[in-house]
mmCIF file of C-alpha atoms in Angstrom:
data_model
loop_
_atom_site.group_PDB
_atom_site.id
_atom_site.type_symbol
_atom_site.label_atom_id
_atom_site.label_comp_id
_atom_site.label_asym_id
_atom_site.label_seq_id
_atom_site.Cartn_x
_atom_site.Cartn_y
_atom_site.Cartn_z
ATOM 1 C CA UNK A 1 14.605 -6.149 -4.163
ATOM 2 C CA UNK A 2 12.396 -6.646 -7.162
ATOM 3 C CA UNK A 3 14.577 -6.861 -10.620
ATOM 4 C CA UNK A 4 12.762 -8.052 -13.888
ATOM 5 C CA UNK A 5 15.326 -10.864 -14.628
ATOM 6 C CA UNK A 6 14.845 -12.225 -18.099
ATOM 7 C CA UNK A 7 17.517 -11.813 -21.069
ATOM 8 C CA UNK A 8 14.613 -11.955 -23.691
ATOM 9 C CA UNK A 9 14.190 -8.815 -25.646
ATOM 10 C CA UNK A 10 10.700 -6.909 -25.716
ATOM 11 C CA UNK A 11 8.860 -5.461 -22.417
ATOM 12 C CA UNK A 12 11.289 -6.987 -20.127
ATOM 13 C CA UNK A 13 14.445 -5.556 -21.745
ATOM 14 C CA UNK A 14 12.053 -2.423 -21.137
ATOM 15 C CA UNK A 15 11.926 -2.523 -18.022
ATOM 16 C CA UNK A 16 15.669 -3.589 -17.292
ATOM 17 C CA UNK A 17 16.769 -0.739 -18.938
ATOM 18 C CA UNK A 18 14.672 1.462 -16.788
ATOM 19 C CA UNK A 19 15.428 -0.289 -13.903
ATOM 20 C CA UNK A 20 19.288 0.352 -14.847
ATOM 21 C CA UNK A 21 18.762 3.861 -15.898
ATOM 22 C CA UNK A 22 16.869 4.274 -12.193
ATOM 23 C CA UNK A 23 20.064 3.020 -10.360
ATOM 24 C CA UNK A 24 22.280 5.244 -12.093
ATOM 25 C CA UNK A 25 20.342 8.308 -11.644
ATOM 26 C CA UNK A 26 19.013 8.050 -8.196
ATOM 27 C CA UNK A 27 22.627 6.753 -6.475
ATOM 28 C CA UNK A 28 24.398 9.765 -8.013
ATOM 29 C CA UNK A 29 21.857 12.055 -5.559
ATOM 30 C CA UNK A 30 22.333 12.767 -2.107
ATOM 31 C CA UNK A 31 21.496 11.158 0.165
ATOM 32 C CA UNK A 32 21.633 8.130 -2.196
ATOM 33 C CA UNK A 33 18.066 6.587 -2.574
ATOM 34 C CA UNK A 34 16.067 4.351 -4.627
ATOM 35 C CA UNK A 35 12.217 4.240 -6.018
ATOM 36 C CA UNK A 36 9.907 2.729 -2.929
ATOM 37 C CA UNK A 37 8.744 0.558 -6.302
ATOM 38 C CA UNK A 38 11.619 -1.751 -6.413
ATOM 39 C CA UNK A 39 11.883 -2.774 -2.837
ATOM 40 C CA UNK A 40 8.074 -3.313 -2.195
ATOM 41 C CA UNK A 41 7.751 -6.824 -4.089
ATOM 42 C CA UNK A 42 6.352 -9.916 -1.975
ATOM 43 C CA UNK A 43 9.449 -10.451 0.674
ATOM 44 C CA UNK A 44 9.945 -6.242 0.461
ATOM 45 C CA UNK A 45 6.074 -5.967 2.106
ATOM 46 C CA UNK A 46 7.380 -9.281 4.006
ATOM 47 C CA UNK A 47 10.306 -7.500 5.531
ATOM 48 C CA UNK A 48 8.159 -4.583 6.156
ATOM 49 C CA UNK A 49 5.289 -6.271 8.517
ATOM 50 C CA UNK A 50 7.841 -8.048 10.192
ATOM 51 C CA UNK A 51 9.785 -4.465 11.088
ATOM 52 C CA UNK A 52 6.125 -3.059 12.077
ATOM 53 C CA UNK A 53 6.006 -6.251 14.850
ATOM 54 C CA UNK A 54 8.986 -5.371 16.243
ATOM 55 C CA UNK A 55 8.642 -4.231 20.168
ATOM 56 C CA UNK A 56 10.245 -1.189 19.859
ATOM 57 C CA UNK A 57 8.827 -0.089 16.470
ATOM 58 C CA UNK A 58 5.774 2.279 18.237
ATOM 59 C CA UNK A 59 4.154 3.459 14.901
ATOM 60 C CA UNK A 60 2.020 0.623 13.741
ATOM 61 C CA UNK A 61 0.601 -0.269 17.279
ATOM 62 C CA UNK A 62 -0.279 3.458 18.194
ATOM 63 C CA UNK A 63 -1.678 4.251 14.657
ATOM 64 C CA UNK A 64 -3.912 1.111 15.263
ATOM 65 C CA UNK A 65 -4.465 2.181 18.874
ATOM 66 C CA UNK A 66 -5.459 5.812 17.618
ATOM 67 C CA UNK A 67 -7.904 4.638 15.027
ATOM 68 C CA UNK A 68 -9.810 1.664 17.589
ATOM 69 C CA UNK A 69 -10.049 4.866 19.870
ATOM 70 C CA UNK A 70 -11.111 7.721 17.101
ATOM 71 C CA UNK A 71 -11.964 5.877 13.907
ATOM 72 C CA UNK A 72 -15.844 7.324 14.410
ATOM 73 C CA UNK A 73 -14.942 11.002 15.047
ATOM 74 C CA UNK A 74 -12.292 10.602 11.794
ATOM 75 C CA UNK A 75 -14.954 8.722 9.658
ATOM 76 C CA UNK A 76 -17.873 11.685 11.169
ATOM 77 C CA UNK A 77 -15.479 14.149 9.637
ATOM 78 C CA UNK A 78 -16.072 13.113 6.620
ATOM 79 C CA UNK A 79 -18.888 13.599 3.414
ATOM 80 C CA UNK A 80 -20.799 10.427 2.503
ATOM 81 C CA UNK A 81 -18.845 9.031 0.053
ATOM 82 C CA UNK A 82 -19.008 5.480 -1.743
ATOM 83 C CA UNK A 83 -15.536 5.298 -2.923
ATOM 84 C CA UNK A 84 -12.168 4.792 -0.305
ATOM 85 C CA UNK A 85 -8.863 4.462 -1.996
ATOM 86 C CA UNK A 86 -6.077 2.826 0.290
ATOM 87 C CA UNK A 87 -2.373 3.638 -1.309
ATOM 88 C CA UNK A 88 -0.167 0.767 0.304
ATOM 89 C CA UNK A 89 -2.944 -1.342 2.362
ATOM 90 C CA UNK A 90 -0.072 -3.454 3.883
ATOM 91 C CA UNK A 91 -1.945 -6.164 5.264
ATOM 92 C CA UNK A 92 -5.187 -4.091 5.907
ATOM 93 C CA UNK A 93 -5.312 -4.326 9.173
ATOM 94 C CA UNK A 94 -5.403 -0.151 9.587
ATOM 95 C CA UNK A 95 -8.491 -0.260 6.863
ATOM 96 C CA UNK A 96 -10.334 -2.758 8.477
ATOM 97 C CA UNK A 97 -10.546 -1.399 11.933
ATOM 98 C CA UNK A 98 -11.713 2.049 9.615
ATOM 99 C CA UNK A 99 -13.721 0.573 7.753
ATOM 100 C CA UNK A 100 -15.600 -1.142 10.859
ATOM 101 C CA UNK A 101 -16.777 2.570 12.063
ATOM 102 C CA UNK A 102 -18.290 3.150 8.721
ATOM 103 C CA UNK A 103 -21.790 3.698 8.455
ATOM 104 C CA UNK A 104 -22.718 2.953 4.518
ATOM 105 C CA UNK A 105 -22.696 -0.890 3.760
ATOM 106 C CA UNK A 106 -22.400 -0.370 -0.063
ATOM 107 C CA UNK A 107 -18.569 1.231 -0.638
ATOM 108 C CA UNK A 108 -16.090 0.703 -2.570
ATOM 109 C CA UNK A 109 -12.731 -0.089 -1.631
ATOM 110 C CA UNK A 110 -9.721 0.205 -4.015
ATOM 111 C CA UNK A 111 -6.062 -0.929 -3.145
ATOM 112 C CA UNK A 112 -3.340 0.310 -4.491
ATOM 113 C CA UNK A 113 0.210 -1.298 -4.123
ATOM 114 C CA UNK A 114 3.216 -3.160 -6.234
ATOM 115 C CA UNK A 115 3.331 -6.059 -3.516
ATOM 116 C CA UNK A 116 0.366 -8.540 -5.019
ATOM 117 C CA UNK A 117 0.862 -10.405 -1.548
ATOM 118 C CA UNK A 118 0.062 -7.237 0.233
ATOM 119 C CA UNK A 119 -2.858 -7.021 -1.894
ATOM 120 C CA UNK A 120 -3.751 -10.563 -1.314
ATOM 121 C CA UNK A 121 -3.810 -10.246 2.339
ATOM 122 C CA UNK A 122 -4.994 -6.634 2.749
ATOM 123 C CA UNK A 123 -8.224 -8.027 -0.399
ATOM 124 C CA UNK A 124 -9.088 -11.175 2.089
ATOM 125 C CA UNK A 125 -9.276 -9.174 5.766
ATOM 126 C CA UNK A 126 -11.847 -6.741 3.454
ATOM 127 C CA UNK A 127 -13.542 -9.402 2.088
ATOM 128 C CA UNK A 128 -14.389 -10.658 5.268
ATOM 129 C CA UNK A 129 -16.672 -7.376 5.544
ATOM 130 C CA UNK A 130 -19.364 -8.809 3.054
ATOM 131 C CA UNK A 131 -20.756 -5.706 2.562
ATOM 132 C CA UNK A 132 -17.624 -4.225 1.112
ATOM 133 C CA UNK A 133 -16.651 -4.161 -2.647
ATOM 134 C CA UNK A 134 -12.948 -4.427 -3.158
ATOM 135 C CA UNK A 135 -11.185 -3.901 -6.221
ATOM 136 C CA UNK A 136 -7.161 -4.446 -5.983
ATOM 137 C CA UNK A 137 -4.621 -2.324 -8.602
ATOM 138 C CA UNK A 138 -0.987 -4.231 -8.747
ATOM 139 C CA UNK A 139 0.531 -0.493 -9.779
ATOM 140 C CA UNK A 140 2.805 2.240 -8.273
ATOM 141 C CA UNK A 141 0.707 5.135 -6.844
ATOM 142 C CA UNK A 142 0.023 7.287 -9.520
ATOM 143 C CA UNK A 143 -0.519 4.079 -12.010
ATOM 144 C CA UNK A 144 -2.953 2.943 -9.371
ATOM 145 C CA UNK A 145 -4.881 6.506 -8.751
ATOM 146 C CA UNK A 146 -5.291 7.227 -12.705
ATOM 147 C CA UNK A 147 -7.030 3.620 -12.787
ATOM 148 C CA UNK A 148 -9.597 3.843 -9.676
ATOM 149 C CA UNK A 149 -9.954 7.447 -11.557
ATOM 150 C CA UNK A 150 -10.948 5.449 -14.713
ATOM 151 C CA UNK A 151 -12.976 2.515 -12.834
ATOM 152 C CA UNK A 152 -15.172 5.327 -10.869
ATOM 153 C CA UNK A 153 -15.635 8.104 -14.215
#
């Protein structure tokens, strides 16, 4: 779990105390629960890619399997756009099997998630797509979304 973890005063103390005021509010609730923000540092996307390996974790291997087999139809669906936002890329291995249906050569692609590993790895697969731009947000969703709002006017 991702905890700032500095006793100096200023934005850290900041974000300590909302961190603490977090804990307290969302393990009164129930169920009991906790932001998605403070698990999905480095080892949280980590833990997460190793769960999606697992043999009998389906989800990951038959949303890949459904997008090899339909990612032309889904992408034919759509307007021509020049902008595609990915909220929580993982390790972009969904994207990039999109992204190789897609027609236009000159888009966009903006990444949104608080793991800057995920964005690391889910920036470099991309990348290997010359034609692609990609721009990566370290940022929770909204954070994230309000900047690609900013970055495309």
């Amino acid at each position: 779990m991702s905890t700032p973890h500095s006793a100096a005063s200023g934005p850290n103390e900041a974000i300590q105390s909302a961190f603490a005021a977090d804990v307290a509010l969302y393990l009164t609730q129930r169920p009991r629960q906790l932001p998605a923000r403070y698990l999905y540092d480095d080892l949280g996307s980590a833990l997460f890619e190793a769960i999606c390996r697992l043999p009998w974790y389906r989800v990951t291997r038959t949303e890949q399997s459904l997008l090899r087999r339909h990612a032309g139809a889904i992408i034919g669906c759509l307007a021509p756009v020049s902008t595609v936002v990915e909220l929580g890329p993982g390790n972009g291995e969904k994207l990039v099997t999109l992204m190789a249906a897609w027609p236009r050569r000159d888009v966009t692609v903006h990444l949104v998630d608080l793991s800057p590993g995920a964005l690391e790895k889910a920036g470099g697969a991309l990348a290997a797509r010359s034609s692609l731009t990609v721009v990566t947000h370290q940022a929770t969703y909204e954070a994230g979304l309000s900047a690609v709002g900013q970055a495309i006017g």
